[in-house]
GROMACS .gro file of C-alpha atoms in nm:
model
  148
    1UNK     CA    1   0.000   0.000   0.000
    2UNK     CA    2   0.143   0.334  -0.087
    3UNK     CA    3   0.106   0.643   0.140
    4UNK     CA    4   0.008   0.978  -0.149
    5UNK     CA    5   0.148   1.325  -0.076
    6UNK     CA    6  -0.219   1.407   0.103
    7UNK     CA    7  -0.209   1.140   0.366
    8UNK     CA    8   0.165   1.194   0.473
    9UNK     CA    9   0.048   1.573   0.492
   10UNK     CA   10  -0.226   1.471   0.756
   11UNK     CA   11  -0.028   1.198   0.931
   12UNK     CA   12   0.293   1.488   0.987
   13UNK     CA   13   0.000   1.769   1.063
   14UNK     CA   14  -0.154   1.474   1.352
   15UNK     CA   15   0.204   1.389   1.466
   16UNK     CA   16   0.283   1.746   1.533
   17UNK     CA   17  -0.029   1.819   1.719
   18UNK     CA   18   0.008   1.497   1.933
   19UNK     CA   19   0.383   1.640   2.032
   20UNK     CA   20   0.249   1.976   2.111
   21UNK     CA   21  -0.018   1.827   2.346
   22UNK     CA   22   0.198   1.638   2.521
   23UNK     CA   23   0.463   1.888   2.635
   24UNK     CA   24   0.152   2.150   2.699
   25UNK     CA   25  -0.009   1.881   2.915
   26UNK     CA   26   0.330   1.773   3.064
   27UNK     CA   27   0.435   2.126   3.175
   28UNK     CA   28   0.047   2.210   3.320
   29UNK     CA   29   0.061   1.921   3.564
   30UNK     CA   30   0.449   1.870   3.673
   31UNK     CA   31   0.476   1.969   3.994
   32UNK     CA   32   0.864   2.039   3.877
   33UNK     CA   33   0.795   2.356   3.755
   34UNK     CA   34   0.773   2.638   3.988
   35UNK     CA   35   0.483   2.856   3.909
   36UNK     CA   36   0.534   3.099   4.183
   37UNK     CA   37   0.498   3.520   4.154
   38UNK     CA   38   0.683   3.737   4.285
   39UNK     CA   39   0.423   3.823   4.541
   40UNK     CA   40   0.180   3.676   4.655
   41UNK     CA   41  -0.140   3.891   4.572
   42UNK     CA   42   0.001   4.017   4.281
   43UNK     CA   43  -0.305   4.256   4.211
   44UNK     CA   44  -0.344   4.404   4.566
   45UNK     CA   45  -0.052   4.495   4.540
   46UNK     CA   46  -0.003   4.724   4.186
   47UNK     CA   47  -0.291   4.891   4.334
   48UNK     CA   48  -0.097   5.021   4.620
   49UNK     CA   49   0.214   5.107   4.338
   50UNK     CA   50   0.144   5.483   4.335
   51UNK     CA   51   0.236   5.539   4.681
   52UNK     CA   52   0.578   5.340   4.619
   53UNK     CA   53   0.626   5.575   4.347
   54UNK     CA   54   0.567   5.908   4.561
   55UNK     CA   55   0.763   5.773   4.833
   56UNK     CA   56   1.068   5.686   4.613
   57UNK     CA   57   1.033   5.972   4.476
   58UNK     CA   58   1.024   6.167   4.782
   59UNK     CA   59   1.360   5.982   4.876
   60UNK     CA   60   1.510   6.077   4.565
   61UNK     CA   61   1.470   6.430   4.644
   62UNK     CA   62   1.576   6.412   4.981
   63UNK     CA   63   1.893   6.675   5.072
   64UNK     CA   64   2.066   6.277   5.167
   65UNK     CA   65   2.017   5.959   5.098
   66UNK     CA   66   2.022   5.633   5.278
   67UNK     CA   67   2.326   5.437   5.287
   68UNK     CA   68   2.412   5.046   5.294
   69UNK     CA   69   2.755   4.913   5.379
   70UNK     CA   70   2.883   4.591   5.442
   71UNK     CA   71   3.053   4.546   5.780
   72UNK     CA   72   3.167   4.263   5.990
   73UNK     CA   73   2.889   4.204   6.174
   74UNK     CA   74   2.644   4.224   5.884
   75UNK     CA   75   2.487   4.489   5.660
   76UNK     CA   76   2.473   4.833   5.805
   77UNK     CA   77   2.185   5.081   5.666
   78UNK     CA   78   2.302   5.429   5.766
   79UNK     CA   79   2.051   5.724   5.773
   80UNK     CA   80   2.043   6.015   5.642
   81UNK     CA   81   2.168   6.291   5.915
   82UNK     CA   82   1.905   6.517   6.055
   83UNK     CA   83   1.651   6.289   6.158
   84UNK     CA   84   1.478   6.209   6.482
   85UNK     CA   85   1.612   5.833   6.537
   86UNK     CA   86   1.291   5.784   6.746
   87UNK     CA   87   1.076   5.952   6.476
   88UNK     CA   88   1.133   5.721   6.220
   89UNK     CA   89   0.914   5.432   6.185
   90UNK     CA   90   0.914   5.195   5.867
   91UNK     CA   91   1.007   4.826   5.758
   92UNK     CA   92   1.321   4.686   5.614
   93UNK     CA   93   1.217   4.402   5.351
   94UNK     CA   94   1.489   4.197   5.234
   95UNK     CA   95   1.347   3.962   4.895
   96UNK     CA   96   1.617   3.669   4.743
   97UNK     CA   97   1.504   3.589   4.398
   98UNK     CA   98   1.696   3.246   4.409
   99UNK     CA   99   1.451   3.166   4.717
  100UNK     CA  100   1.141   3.288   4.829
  101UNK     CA  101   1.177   3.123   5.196
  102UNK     CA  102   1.495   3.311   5.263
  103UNK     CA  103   1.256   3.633   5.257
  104UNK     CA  104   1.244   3.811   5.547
  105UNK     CA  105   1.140   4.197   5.716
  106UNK     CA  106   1.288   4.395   6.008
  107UNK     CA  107   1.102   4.658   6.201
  108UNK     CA  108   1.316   4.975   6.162
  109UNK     CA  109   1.475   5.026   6.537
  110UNK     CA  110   1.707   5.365   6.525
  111UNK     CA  111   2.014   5.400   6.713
  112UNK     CA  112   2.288   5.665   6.622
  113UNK     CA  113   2.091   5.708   6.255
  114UNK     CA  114   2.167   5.322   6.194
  115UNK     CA  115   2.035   4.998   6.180
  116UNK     CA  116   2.263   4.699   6.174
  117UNK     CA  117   2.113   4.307   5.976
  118UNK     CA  118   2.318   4.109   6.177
  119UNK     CA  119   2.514   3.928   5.941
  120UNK     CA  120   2.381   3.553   6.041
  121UNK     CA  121   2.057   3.655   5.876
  122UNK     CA  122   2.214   3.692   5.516
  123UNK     CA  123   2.387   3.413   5.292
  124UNK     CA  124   2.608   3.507   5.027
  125UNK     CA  125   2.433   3.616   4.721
  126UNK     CA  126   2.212   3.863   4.585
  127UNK     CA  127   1.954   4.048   4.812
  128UNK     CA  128   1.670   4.305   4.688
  129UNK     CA  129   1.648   4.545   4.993
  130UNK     CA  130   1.362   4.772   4.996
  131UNK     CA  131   1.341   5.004   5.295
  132UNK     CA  132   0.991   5.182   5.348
  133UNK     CA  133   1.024   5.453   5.605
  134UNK     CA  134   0.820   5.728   5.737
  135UNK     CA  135   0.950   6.051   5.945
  136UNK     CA  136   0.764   6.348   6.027
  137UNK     CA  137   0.442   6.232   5.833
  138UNK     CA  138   0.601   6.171   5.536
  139UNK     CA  139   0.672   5.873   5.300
  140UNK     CA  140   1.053   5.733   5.191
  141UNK     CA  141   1.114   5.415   4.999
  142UNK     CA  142   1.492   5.361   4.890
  143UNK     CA  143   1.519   5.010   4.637
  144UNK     CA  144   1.874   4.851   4.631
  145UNK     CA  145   2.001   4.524   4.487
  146UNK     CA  146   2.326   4.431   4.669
  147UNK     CA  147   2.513   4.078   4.639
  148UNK     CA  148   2.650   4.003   5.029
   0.00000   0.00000   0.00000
């Protein structure tokens, strides 16, 4: 029995569907591949995006900025001079891309304009550090990405 040009035309167009549909349905139910966002209510959140912009944008106009060091006993955020240590109130969030469960967030606690992440808290790699402050009824946000 010979196969004409019309047949082998359906049988390739069949075999090519059939390979699609199985690495579509392979890849929708392995449990390999992570799925995960970057947050976790993704929406919520861009909702809440303009007020990240005004306070980074307040931060960027700011007579100083923020500064983060590495030191012996961890990562040192330094303050900008002129503020009420006991007037600012805000949260450090530290994100790892590589690993979502290494995430963590510090209350900001003041002393001498600095707050020290002790260094048993960070592995070696790269760190997204966002720092969300407020200070005399105002909004700050300062965004760094830092390898430790």
């Amino acid at each position: 029995m010979k196969i004409n040009w019309g047949t082998g035309i359906v049988i390739a167009i069949v075999a090519f569907i059939s390979f699609i549909m199985f690495f579509v349905i392979t890849m929708t139910t392995s449990h390999d591949a992570n799925h995960d966002l970057v947050t976790e209510e993704y929406y919520k959140a861009e909702l809440g995006y303009q007020k990240e912009i005004d306070a980074e944008r307040n931060a960027s106009i700011a007579a100083s900025q923020i500064d983060i060091k590495k030191s012996p006993e961890g990562l040192l955020v330094i303050f900008p001079a002129g503020y009420d240590d006991t007037n600012v109130e805000g949260i450090v969030s530290l994100y790892r891309p590589s690993n979502k469960n290494l995430d963590f967030n510090l209350p900001i606690n003041l002393s001498n304009s600095q707050l020290l992440i002790p260094d048993n808290q960070l592995l070696d790699g790269r760190w997204d550090i966002k720092i969300f402050w407020e200070y005399a009824g105002k909004e700050y946000l300062h965004k760094e990405s830092i390898t430790f």
